[in-house]
Tab-separated table of C-alpha atoms in Angstrom:
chain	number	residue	atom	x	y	z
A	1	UNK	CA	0.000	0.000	0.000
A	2	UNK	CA	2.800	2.657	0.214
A	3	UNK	CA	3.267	2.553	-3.145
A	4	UNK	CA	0.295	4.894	-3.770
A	5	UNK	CA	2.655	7.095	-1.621
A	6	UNK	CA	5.061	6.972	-3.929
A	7	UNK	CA	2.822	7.939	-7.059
A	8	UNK	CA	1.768	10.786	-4.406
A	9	UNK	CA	4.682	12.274	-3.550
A	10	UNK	CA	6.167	12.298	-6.968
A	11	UNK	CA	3.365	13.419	-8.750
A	12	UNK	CA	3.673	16.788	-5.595
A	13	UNK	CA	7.574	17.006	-5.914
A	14	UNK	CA	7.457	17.343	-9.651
A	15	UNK	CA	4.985	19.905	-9.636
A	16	UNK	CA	7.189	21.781	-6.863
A	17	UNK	CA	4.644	21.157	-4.558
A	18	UNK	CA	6.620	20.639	-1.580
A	19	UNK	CA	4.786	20.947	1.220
A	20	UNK	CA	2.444	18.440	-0.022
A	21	UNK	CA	4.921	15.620	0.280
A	22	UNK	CA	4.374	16.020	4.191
A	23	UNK	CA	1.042	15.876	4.308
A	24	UNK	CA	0.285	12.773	2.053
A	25	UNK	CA	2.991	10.918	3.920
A	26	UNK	CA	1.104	11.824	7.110
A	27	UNK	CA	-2.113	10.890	5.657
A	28	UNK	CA	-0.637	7.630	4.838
A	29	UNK	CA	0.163	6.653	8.203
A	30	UNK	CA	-3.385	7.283	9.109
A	31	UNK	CA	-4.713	5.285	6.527
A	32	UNK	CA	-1.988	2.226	6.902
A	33	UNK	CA	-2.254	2.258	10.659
A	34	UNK	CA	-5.803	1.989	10.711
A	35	UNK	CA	-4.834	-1.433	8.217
A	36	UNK	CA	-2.671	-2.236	10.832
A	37	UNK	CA	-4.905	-2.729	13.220
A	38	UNK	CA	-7.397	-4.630	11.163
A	39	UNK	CA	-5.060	-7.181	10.814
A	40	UNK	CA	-4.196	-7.825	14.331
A	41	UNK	CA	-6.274	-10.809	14.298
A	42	UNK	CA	-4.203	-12.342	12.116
A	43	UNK	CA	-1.719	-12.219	14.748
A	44	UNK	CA	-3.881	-12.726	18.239
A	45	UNK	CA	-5.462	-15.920	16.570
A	46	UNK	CA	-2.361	-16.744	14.406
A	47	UNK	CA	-2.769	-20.302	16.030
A	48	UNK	CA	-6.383	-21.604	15.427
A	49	UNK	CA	-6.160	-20.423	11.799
A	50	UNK	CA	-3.049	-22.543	11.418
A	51	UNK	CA	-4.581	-25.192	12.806
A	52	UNK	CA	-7.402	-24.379	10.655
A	53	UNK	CA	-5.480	-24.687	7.044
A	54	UNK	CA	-3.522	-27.846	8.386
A	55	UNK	CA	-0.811	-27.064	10.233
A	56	UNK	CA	0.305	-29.391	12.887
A	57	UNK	CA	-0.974	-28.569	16.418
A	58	UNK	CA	2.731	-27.999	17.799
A	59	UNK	CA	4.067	-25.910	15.171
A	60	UNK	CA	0.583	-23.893	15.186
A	61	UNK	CA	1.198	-22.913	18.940
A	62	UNK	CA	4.748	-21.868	18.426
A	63	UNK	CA	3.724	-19.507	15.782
A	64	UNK	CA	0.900	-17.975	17.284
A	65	UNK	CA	3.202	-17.359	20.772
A	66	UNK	CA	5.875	-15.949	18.198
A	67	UNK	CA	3.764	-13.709	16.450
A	68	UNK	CA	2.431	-11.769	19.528
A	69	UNK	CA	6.224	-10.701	19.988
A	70	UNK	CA	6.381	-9.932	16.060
A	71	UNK	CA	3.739	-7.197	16.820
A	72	UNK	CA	6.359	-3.882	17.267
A	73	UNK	CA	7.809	-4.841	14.095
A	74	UNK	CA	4.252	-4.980	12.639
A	75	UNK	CA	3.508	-1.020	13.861
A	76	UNK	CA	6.966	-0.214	12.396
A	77	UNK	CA	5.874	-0.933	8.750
A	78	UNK	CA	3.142	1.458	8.924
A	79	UNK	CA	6.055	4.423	9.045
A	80	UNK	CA	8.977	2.984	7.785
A	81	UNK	CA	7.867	1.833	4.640
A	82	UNK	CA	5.913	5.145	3.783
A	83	UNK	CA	9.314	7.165	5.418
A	84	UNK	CA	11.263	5.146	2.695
A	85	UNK	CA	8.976	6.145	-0.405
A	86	UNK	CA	8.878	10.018	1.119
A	87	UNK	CA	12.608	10.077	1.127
A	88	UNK	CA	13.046	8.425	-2.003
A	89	UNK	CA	10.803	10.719	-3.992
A	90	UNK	CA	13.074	13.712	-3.126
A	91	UNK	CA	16.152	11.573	-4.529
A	92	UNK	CA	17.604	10.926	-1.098
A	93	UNK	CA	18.411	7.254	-1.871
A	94	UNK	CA	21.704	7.636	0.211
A	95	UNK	CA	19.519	8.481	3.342
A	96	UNK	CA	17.319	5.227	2.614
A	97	UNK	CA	20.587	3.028	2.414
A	98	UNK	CA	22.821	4.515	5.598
A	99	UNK	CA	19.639	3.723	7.923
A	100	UNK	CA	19.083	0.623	6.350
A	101	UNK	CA	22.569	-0.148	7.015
A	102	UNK	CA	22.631	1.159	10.432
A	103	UNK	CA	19.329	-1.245	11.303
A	104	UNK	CA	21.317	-4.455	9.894
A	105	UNK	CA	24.543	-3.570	11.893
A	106	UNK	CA	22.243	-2.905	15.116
A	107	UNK	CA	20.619	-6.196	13.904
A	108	UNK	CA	23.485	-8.616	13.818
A	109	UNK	CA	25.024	-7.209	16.941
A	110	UNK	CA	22.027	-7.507	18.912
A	111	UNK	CA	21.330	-10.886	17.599
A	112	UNK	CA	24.868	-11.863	18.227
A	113	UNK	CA	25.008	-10.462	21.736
A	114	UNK	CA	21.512	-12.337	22.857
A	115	UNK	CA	21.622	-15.547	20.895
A	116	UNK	CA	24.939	-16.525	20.054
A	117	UNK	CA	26.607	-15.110	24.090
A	118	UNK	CA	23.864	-14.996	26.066
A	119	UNK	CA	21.968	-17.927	24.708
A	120	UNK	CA	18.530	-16.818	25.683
A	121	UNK	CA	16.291	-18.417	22.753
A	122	UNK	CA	13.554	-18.249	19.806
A	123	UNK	CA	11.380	-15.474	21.279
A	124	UNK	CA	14.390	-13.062	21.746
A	125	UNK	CA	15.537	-13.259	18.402
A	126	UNK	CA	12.123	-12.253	17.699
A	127	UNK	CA	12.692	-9.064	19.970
A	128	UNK	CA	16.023	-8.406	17.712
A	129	UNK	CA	13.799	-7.916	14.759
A	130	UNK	CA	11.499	-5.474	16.224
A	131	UNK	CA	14.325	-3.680	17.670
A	132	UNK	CA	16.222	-3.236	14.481
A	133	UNK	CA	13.443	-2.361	12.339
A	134	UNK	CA	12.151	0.344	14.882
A	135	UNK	CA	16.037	1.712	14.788
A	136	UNK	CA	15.352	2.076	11.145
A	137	UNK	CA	12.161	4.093	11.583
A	138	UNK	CA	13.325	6.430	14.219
A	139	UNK	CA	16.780	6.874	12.373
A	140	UNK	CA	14.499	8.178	9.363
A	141	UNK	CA	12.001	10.013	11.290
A	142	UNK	CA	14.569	12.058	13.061
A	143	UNK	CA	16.177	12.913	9.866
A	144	UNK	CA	12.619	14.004	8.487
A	145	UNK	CA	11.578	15.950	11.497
A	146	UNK	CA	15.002	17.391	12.543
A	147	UNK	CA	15.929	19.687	9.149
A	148	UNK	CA	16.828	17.053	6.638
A	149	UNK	CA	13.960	17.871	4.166
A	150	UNK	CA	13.257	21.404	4.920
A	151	UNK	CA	10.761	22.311	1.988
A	152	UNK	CA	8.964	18.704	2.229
A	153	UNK	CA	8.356	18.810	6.301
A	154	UNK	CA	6.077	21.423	7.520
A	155	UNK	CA	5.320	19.943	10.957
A	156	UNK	CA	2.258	17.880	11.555
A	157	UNK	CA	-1.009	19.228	9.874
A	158	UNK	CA	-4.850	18.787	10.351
A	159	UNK	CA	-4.937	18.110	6.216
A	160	UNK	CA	-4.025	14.982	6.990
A	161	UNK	CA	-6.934	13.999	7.605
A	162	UNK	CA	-8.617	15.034	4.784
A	163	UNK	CA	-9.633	13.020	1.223
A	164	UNK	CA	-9.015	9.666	3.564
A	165	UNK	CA	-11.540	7.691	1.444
A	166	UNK	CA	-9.972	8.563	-1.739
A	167	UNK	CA	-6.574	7.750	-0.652
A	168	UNK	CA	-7.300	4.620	1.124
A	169	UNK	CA	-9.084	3.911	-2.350
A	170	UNK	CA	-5.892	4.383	-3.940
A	171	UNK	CA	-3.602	2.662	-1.431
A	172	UNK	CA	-5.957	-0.306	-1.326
A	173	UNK	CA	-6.100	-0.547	-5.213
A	174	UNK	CA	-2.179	0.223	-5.477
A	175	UNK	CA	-1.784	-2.728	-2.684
A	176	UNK	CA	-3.742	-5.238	-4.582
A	177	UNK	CA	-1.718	-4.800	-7.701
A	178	UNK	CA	1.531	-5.234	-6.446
A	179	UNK	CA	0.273	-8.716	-4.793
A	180	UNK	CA	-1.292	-9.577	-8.060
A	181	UNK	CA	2.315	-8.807	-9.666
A	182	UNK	CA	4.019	-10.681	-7.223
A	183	UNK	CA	1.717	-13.868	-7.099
A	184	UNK	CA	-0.300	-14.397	-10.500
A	185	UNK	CA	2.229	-16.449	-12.416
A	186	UNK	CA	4.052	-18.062	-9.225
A	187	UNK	CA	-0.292	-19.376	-8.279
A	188	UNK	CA	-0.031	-20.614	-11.862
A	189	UNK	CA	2.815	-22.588	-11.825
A	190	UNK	CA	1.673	-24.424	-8.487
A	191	UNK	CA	-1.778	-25.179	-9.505
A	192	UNK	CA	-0.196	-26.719	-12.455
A	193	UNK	CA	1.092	-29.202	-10.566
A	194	UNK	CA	-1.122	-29.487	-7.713
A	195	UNK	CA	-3.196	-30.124	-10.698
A	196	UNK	CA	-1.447	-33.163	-12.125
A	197	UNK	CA	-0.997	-31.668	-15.598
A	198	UNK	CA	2.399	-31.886	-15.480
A	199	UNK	CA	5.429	-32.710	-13.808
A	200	UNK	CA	7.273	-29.923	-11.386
A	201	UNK	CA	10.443	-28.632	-11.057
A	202	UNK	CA	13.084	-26.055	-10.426
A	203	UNK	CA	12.965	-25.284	-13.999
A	204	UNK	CA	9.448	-25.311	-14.826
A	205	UNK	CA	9.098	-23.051	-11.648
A	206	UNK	CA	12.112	-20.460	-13.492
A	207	UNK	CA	10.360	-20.814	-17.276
A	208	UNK	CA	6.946	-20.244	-15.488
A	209	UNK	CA	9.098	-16.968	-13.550
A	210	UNK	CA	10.235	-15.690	-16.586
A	211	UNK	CA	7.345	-15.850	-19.079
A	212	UNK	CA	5.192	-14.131	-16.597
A	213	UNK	CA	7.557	-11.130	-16.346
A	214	UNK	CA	7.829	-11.309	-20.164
A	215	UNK	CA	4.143	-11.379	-20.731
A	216	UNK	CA	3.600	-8.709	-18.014
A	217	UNK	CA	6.365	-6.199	-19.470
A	218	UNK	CA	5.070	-6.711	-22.911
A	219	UNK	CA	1.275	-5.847	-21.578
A	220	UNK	CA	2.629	-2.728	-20.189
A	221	UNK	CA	4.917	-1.448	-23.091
A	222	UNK	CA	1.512	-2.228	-25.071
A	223	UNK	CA	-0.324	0.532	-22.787
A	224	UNK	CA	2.130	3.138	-22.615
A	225	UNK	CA	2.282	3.009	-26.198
A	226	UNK	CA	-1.294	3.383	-26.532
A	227	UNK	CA	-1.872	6.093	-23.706
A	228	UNK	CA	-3.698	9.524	-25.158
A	229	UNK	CA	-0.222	11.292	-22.970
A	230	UNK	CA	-2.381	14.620	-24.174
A	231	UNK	CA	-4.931	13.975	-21.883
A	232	UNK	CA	-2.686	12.927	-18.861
A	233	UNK	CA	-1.312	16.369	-18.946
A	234	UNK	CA	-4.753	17.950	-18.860
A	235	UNK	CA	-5.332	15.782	-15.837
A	236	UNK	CA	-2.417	16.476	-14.059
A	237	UNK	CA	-2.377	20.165	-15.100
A	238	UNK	CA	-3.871	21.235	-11.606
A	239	UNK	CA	-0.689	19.682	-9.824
A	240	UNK	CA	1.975	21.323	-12.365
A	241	UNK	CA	0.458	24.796	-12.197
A	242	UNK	CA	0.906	24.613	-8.147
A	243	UNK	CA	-2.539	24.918	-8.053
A	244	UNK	CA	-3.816	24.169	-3.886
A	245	UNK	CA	-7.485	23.889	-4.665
A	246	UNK	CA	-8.986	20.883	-2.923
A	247	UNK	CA	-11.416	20.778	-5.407
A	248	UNK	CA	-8.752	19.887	-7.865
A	249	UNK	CA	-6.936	17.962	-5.761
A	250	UNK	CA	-10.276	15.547	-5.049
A	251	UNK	CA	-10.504	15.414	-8.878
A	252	UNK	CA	-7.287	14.294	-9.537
A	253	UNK	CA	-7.084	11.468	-7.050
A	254	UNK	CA	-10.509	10.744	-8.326
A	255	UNK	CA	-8.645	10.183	-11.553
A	256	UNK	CA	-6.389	8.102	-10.010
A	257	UNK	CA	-9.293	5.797	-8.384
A	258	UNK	CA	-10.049	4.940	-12.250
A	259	UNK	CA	-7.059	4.359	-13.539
A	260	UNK	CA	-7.396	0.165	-13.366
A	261	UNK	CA	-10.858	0.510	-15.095
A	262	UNK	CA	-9.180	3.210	-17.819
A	263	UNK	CA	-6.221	0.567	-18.287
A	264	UNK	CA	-8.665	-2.559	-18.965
A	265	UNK	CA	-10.546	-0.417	-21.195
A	266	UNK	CA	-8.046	0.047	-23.713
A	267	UNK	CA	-6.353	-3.423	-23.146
A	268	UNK	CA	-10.247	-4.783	-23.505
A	269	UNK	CA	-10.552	-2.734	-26.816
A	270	UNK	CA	-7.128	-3.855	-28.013
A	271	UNK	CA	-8.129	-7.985	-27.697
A	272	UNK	CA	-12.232	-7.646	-28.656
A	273	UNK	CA	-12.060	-9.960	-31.673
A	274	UNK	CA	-13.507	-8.257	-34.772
A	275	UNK	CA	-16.272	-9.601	-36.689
């Protein structure tokens, strides 16, 4: 979901609309840590729904005891992942890397320290990964807040909580096809063989990898080509002018909400057979 961030943020910075970059980053943690808690029953009932898709009895328990501790480094996501796309937007990719550094240093000395000296088990290593991913955060954070972006951070501001609905819309929508990306071909593959069609292995699992992305980058080069880029700059005019009228701002993330249906339009249009 913090990839609609990212869209955001560069869509504002592009346009010179600085100030903006704070406030959608802040409205973003709203919206993802309201997520966040939604899916803490995932993790307070982690083991009857283990036990529920077949998982072994022992093995369900462990997890479910494990994933209460896993909680911190749940929270943490909600910031440090929209933090990361904030930064990244402004081309502060060095930032991004020396905290990301600084968390896996922390990481393996902490986990060193506890597990390998002091020997004291499974649910501390746990604690090591909550610890070094909150190091991470505040790292960032304190770079943010404390003069490191001093035209994109404006303090904390009441218009963050306004147009929630349209940008969860658009984080939800950005969330889902990212997973989609990530999982279509790999679903493929394995129903394949849970299937019985044919017979599995490492390299049908890389050929099924790499035709995916092949398909998928073709699809896309396919729609850029056919995008009317005329009428993308009327939509986007509002945010290149520096124009601050929420009116136009609700419009353009309302053109952002359709963007999926505008994309299988053309795509549908480009495969209708023609009689």
């Amino acid at each position: 979901m913090a990839s609609a961030l990212e869209t955001l943020c560069g869509q504002a910075f592009g346009a010179k609309r600085y100030h903006m970059l704070g406030v959608y980053m802040q409205r973003s943690w709203v919206v993802l840590f309201v997520c966040a808690i939604l899916l803490l029953p995932l993790f307070l009932y982690a083991t009857p729904l283990l036990e529920l898709v077949g998982q072994p009895r022992e093995i369900a328990e462990q997890a479910g005891y494990l994933s209460l501790w896993l909680l911190p480094m749940h929270f943490s996501f909600v910031f440090l992942f929209r933090l990361q796309r904030f930064l990244q937007c402004q081309l502060k990719n060095s930032v991004n890397a020396a905290f990301t550094v600084l968390a896996l240093l922390v990481h393996v000395l902490v986990s060193w320290l506890l597990l390998e000296k002091l020997k004291l088990g499974l649910t501390v290593a746990t604690l090591t990964l909550d610890f070094s991913w909150w190091v991470a955060v505040v790292g960032q954070f304190g770079y943010v807040v404390c003069g490191g972006c001093p035209r994109t951070w404006k303090g904390f501001s009441f218009e963050a909580f306004a147009e929630l609905w349209g940008f969860l819309k658009l984080s939800v929508s950005s969330g889902v096809m990212l997973c989609l990306e990530n999982w279509y071909y790999r679903i493929l593959v394995l129903l394949t063989d849970f299937l019985f069609l044919c017979a599995l292995s490492a390299k049908g699992i890389w050929a099924g990898m790499i035709g995916g992305t092949g398909i998928q980058t073709l699809i896309l080069a396919f729609l850029t080509i056919r995008c009317d880029w005329d009428k993308e700059k009327y939509v986007t005019a509002p945010q290149r002018n520096g124009d601050h009228d929420q009116s136009r701002e609700r419009e353009y993330l309302h053109q952002m909400d359709n963007l999926d249906n505008l994309v299988a339009h053309e795509f549908g249009q480009w495969v209708r057979p023609k009689y």
